[in-house]
mmCIF file of N, CA and C in Angstrom:
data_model
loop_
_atom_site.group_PDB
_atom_site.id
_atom_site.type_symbol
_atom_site.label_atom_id
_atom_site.label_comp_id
_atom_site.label_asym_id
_atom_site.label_seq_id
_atom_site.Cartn_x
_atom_site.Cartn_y
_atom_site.Cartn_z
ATOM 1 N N UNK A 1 0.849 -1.165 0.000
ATOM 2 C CA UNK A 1 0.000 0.000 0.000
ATOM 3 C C UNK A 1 0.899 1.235 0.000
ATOM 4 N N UNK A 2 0.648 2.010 -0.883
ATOM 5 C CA UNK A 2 1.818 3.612 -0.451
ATOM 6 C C UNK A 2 1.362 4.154 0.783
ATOM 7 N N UNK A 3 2.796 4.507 0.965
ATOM 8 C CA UNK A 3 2.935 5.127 2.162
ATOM 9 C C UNK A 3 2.253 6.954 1.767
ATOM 10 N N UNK A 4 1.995 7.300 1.283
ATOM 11 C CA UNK A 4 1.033 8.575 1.461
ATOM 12 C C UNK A 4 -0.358 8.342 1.991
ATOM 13 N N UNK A 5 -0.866 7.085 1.434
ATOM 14 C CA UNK A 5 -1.835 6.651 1.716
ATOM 15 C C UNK A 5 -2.014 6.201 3.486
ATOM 16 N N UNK A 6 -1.027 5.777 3.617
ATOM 17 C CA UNK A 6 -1.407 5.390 5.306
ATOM 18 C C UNK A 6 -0.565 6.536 6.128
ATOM 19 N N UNK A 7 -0.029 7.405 5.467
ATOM 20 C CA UNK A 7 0.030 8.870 6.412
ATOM 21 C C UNK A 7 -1.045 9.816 5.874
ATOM 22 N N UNK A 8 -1.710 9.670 5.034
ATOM 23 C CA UNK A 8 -3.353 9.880 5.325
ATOM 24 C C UNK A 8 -3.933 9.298 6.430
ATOM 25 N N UNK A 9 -4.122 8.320 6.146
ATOM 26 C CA UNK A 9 -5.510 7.243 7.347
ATOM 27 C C UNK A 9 -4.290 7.456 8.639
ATOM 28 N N UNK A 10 -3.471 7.864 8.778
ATOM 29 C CA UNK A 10 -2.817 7.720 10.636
ATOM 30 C C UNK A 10 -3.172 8.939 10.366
ATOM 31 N N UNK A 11 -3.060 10.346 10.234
ATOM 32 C CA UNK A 11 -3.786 11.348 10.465
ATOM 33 C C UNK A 11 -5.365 11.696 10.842
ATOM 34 N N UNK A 12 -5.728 10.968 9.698
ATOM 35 C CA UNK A 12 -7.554 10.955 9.955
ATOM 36 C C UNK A 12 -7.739 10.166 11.354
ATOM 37 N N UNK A 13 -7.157 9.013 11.733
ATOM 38 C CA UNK A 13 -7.297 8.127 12.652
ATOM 39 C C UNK A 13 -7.076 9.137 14.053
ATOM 40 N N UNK A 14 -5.823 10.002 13.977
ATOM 41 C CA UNK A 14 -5.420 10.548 14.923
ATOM 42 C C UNK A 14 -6.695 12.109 15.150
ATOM 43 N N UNK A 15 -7.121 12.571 14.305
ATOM 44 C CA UNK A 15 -8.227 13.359 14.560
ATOM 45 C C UNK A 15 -9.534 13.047 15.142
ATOM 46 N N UNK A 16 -9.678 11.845 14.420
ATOM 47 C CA UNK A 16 -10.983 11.414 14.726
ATOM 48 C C UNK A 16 -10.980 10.641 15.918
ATOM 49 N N UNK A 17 -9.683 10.059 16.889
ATOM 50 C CA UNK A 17 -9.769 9.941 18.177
ATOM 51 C C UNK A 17 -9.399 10.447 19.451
ATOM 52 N N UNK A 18 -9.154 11.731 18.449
ATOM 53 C CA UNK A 18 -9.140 13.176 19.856
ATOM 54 C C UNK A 18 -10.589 13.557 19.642
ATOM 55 N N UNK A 19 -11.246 13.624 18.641
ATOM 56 C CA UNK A 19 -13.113 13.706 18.609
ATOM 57 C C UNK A 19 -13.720 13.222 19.877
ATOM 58 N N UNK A 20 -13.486 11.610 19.070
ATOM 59 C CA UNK A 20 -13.834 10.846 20.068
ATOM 60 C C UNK A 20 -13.958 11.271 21.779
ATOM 61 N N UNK A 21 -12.247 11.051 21.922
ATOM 62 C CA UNK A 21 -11.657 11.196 23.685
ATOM 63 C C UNK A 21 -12.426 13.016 23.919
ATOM 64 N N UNK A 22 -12.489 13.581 23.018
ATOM 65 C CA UNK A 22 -13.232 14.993 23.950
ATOM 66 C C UNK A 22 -14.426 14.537 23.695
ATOM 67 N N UNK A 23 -15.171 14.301 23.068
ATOM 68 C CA UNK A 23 -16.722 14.718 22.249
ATOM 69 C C UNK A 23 -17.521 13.544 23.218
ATOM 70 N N UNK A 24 -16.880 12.109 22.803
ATOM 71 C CA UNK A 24 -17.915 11.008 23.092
ATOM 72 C C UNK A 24 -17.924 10.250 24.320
ATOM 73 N N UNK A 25 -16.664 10.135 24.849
ATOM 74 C CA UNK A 25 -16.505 9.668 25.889
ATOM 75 C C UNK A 25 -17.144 10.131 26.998
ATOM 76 N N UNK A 26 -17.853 9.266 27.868
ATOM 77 C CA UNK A 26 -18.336 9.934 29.097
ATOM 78 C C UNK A 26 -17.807 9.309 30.540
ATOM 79 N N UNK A 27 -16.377 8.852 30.550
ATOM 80 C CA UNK A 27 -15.918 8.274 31.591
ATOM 81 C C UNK A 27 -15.413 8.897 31.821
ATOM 82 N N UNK A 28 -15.652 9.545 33.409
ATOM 83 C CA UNK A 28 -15.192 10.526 34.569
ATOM 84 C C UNK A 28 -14.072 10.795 34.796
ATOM 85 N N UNK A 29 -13.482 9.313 34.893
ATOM 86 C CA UNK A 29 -12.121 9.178 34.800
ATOM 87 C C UNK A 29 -11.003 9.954 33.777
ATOM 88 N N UNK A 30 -11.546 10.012 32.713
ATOM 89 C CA UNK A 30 -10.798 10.459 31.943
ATOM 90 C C UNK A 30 -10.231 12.058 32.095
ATOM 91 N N UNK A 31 -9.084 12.289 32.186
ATOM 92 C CA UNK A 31 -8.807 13.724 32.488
ATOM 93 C C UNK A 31 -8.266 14.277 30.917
ATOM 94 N N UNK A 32 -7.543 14.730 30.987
ATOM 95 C CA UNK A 32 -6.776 15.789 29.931
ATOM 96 C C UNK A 32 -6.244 14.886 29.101
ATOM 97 N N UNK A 33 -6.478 14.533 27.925
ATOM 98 C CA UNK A 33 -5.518 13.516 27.184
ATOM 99 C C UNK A 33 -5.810 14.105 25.697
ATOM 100 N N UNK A 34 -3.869 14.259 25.404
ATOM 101 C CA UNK A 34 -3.501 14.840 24.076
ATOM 102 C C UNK A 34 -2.954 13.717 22.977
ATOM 103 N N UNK A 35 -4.160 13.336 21.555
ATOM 104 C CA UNK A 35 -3.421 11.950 20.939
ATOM 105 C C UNK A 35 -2.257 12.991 20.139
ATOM 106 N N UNK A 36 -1.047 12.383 20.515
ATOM 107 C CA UNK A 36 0.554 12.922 20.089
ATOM 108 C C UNK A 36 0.384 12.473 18.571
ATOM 109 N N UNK A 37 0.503 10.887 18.653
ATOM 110 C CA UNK A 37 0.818 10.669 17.253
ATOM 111 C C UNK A 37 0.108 8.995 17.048
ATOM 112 N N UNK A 38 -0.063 8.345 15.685
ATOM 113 C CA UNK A 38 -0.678 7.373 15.479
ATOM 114 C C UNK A 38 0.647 6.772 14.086
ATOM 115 N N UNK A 39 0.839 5.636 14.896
ATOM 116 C CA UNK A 39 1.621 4.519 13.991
ATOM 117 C C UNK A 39 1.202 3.640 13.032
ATOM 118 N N UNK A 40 0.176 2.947 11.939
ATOM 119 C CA UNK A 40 -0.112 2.460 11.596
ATOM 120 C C UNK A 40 0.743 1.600 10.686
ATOM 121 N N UNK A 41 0.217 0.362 10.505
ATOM 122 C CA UNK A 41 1.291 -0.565 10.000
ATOM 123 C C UNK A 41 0.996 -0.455 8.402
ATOM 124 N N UNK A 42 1.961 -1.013 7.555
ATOM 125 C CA UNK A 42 1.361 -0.686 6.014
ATOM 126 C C UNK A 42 0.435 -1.134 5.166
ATOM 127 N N UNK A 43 0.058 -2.082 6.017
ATOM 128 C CA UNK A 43 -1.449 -3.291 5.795
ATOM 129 C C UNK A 43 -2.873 -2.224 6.173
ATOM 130 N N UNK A 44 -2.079 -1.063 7.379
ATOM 131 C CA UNK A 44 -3.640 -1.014 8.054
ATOM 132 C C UNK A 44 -4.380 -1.806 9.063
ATOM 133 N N UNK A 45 -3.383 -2.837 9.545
ATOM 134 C CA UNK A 45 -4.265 -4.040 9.991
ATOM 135 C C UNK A 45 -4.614 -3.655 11.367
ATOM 136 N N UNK A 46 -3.056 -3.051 11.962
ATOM 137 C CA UNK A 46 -2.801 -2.351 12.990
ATOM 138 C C UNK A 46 -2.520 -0.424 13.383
ATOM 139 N N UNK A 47 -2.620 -0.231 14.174
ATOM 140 C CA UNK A 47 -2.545 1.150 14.886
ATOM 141 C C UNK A 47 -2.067 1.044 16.243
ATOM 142 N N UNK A 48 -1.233 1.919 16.497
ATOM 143 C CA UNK A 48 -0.394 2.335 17.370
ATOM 144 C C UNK A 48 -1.283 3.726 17.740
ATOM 145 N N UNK A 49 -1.706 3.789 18.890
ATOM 146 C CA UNK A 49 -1.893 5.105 19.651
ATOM 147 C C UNK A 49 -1.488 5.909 20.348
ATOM 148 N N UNK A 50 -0.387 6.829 20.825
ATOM 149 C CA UNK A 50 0.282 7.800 21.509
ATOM 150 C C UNK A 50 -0.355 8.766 21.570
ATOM 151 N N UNK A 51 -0.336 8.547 23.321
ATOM 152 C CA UNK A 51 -1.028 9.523 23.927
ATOM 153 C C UNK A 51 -0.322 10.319 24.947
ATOM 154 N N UNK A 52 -0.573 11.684 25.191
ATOM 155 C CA UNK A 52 -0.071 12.442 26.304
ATOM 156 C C UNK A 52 -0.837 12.623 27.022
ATOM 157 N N UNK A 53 -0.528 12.745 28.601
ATOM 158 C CA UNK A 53 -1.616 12.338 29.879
ATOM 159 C C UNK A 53 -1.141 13.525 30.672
ATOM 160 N N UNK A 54 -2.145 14.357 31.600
ATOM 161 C CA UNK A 54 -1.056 15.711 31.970
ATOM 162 C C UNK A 54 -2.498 15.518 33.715
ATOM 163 N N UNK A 55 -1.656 16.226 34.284
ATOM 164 C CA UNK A 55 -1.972 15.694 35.410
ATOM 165 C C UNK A 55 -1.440 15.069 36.596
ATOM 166 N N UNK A 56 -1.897 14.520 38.177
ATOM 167 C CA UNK A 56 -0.750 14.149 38.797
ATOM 168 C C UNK A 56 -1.376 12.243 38.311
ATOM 169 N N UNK A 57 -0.132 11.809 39.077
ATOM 170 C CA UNK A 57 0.481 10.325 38.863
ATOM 171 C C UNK A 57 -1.126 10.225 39.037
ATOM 172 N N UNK A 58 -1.726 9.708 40.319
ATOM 173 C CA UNK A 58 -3.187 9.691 40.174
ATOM 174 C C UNK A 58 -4.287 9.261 38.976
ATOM 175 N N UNK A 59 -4.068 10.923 38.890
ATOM 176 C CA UNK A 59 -5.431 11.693 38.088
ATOM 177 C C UNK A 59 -4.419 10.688 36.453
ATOM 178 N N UNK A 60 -3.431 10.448 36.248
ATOM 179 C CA UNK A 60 -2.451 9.726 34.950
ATOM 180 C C UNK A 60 -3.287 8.586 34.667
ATOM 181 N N UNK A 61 -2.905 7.818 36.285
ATOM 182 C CA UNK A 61 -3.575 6.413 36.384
ATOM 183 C C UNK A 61 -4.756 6.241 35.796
ATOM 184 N N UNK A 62 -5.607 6.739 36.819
ATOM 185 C CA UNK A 62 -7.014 6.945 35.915
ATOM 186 C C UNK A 62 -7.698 6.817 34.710
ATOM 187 N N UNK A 63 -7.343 7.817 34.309
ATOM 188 C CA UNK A 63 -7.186 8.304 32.730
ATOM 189 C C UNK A 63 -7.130 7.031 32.016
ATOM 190 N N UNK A 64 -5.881 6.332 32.301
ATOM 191 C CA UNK A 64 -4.978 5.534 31.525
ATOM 192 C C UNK A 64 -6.525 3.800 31.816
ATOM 193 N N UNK A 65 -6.539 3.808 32.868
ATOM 194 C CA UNK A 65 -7.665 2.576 32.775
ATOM 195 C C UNK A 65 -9.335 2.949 32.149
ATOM 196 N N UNK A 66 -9.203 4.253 32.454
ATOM 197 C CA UNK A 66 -10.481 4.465 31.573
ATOM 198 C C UNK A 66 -9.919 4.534 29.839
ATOM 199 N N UNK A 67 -9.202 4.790 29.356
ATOM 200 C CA UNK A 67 -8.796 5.180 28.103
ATOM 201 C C UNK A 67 -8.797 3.223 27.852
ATOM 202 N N UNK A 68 -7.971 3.142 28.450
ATOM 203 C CA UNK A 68 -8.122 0.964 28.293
ATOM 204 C C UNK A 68 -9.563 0.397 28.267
ATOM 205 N N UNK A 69 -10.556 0.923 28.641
ATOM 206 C CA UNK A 69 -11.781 0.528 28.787
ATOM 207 C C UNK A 69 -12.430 1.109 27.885
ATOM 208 N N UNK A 70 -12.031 2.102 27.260
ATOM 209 C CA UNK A 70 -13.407 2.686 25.937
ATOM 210 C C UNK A 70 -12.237 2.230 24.995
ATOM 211 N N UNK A 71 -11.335 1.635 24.718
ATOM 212 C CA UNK A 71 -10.689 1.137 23.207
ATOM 213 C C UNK A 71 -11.530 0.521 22.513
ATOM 214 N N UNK A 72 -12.136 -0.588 23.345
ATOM 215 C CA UNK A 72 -13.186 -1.066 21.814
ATOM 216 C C UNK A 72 -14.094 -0.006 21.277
ATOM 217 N N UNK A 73 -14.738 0.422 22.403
ATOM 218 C CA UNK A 73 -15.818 2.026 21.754
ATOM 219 C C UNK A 73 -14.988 2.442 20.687
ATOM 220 N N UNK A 74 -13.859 2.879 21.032
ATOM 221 C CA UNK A 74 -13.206 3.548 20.038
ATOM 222 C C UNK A 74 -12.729 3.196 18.737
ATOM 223 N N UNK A 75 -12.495 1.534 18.641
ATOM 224 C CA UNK A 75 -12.041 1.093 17.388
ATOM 225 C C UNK A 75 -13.464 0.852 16.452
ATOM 226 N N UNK A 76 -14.936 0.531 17.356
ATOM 227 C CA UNK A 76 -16.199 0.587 16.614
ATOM 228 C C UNK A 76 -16.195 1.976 16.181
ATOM 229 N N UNK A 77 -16.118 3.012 17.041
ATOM 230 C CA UNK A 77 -16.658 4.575 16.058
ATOM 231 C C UNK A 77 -15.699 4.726 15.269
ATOM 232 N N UNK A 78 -14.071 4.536 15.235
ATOM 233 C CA UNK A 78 -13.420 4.603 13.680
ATOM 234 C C UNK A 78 -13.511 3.587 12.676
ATOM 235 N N UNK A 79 -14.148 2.693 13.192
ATOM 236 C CA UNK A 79 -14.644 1.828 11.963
ATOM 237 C C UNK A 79 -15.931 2.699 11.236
ATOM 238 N N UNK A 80 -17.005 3.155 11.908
ATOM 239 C CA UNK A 80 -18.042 4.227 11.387
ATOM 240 C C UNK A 80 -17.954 4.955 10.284
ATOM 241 N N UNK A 81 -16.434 5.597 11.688
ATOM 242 C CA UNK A 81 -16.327 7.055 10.556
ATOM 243 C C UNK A 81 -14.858 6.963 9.209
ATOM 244 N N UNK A 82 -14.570 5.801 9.127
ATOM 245 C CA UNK A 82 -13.345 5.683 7.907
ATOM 246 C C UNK A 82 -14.137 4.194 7.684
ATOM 247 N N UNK A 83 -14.009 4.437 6.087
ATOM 248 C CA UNK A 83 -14.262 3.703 5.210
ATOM 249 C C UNK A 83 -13.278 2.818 4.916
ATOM 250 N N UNK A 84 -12.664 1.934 5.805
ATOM 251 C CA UNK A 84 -11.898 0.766 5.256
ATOM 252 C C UNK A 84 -12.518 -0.471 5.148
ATOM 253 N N UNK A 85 -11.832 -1.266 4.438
ATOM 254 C CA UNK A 85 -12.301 -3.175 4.415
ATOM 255 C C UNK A 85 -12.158 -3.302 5.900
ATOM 256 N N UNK A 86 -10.870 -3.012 6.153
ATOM 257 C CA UNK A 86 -10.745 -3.872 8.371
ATOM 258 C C UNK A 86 -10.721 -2.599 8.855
ATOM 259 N N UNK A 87 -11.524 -2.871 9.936
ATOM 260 C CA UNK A 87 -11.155 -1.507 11.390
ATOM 261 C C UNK A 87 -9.761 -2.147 12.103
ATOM 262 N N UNK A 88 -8.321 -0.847 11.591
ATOM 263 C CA UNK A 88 -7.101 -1.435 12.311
ATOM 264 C C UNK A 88 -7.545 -2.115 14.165
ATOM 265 N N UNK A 89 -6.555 -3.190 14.531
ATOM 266 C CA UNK A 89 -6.677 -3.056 15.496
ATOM 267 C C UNK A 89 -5.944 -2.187 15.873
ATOM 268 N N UNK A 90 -6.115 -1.682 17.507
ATOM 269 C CA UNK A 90 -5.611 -0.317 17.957
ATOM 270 C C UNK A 90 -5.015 -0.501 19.407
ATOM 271 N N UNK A 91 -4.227 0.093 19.328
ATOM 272 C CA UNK A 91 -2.970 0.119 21.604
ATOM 273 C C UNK A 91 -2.952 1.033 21.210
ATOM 274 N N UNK A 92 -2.768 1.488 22.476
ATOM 275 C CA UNK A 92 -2.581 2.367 23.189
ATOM 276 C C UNK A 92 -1.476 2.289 23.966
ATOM 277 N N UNK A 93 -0.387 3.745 23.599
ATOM 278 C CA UNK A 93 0.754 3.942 24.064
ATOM 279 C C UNK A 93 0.818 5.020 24.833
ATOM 280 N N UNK A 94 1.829 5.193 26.304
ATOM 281 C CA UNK A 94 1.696 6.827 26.782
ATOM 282 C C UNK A 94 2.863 6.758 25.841
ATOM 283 N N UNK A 95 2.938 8.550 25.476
ATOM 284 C CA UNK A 95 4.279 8.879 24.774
ATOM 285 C C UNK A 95 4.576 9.997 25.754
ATOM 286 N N UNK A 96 5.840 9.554 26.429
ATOM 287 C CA UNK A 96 6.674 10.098 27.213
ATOM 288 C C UNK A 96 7.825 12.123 26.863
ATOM 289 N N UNK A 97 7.543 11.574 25.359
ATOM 290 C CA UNK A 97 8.255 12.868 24.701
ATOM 291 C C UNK A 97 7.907 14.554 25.481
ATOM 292 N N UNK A 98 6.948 14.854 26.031
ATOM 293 C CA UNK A 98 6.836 16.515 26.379
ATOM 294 C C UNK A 98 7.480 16.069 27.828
ATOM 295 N N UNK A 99 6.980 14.525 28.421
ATOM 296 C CA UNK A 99 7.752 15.472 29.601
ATOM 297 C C UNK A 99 9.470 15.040 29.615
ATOM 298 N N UNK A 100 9.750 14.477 28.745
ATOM 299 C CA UNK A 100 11.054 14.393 28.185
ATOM 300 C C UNK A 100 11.306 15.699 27.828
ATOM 301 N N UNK A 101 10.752 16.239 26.542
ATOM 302 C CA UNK A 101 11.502 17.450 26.415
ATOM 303 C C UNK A 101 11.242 18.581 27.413
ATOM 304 N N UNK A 102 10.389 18.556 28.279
ATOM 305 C CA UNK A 102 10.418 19.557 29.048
ATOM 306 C C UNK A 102 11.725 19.717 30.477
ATOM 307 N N UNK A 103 12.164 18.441 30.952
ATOM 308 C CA UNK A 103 13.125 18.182 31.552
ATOM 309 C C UNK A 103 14.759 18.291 31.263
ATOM 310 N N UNK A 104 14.410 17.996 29.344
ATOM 311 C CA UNK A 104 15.552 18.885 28.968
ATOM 312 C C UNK A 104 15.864 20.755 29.042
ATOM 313 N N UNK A 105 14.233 20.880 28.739
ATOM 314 C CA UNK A 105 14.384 22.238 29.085
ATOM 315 C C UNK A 105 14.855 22.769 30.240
ATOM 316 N N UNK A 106 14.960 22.514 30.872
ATOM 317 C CA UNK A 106 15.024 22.310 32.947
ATOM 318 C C UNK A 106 16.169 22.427 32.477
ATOM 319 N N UNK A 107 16.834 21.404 32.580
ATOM 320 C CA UNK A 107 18.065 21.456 32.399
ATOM 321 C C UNK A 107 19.414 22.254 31.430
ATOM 322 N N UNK A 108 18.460 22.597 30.503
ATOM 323 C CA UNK A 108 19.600 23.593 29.640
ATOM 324 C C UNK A 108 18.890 24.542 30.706
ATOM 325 N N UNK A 109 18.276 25.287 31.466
ATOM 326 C CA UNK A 109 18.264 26.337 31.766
ATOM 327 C C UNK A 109 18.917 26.757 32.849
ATOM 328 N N UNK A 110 19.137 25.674 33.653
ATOM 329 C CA UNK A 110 19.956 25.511 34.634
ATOM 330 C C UNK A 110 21.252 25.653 34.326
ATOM 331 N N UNK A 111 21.700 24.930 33.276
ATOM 332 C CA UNK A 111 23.194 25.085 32.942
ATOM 333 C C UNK A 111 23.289 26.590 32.458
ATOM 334 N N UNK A 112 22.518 27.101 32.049
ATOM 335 C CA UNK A 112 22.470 28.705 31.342
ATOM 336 C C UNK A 112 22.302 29.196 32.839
ATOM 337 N N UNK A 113 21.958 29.413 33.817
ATOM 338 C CA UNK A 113 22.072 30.157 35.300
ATOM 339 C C UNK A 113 23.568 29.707 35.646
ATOM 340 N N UNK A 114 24.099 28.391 35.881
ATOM 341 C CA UNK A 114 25.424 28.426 36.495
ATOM 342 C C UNK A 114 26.581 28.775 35.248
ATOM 343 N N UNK A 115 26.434 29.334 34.223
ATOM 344 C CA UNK A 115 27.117 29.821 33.517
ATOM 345 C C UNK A 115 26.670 31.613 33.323
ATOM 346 N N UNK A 116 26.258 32.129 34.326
ATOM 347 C CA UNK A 116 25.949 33.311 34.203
ATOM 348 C C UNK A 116 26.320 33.588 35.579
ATOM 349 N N UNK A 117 26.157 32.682 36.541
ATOM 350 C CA UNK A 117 26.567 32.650 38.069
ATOM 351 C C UNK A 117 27.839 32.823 37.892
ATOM 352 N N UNK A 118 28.752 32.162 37.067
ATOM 353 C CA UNK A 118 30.455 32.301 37.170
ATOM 354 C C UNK A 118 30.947 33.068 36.935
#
């Protein structure tokens, strides 16, 4: 399958399940969750979900077992709303990257204070 084609459908996939996670979901649990990015394999068969979770460890947890509990909801409404032969199957990943890069930030800024301290 070309690859333009399935960085189409991982885009659409990735819109249409931040829809979803704001619009449809009605589990309490769920707090603040940003979909980062979507992996799909070149079949389509599969999807990779990356997600960012913001919040304390807690309110993370949470989130993270309610988000595990509406996946099937979620792989039925993108079957709905995209027109493929198979609805990919779909995981769910946290993606660690903001508070990665934000800790780098921390840290170059720190080194920029003890180099202004000297």
């Amino acid at each position: 399958m070309g690859q333009l084609r399935v960085e189409k459908v991982q885009e659409f996939i990735k819109q249409e399940v931040s829809k979803i996670i704001l619009n449809d979901l009605k589990d309490p649990r769920i707090g603040f969750v940003t979909v980062t990015q979507v992996e799909a394999t070149g079949d389509l068969r599969s999807a990779k979900i990356f997600v960012s979770l913001m919040g304390s460890d807690e309110q993370k947890a949470a989130t993270w077992s309610g988000l595990q509990k509406a996946l099937g909801f979620i792989r039925s409404e993108i079957g709905k709303r995209i027109r493929l032969r198979m609805t990919p199957d779909l995981s769910l990943h946290i993606d660690e990257s903001l508070d990665y890069s934000a800790k780098i930030q921390e840290l170059l800024i720190k080194i920029k204070e003890d180099e202004v301290s000297q």
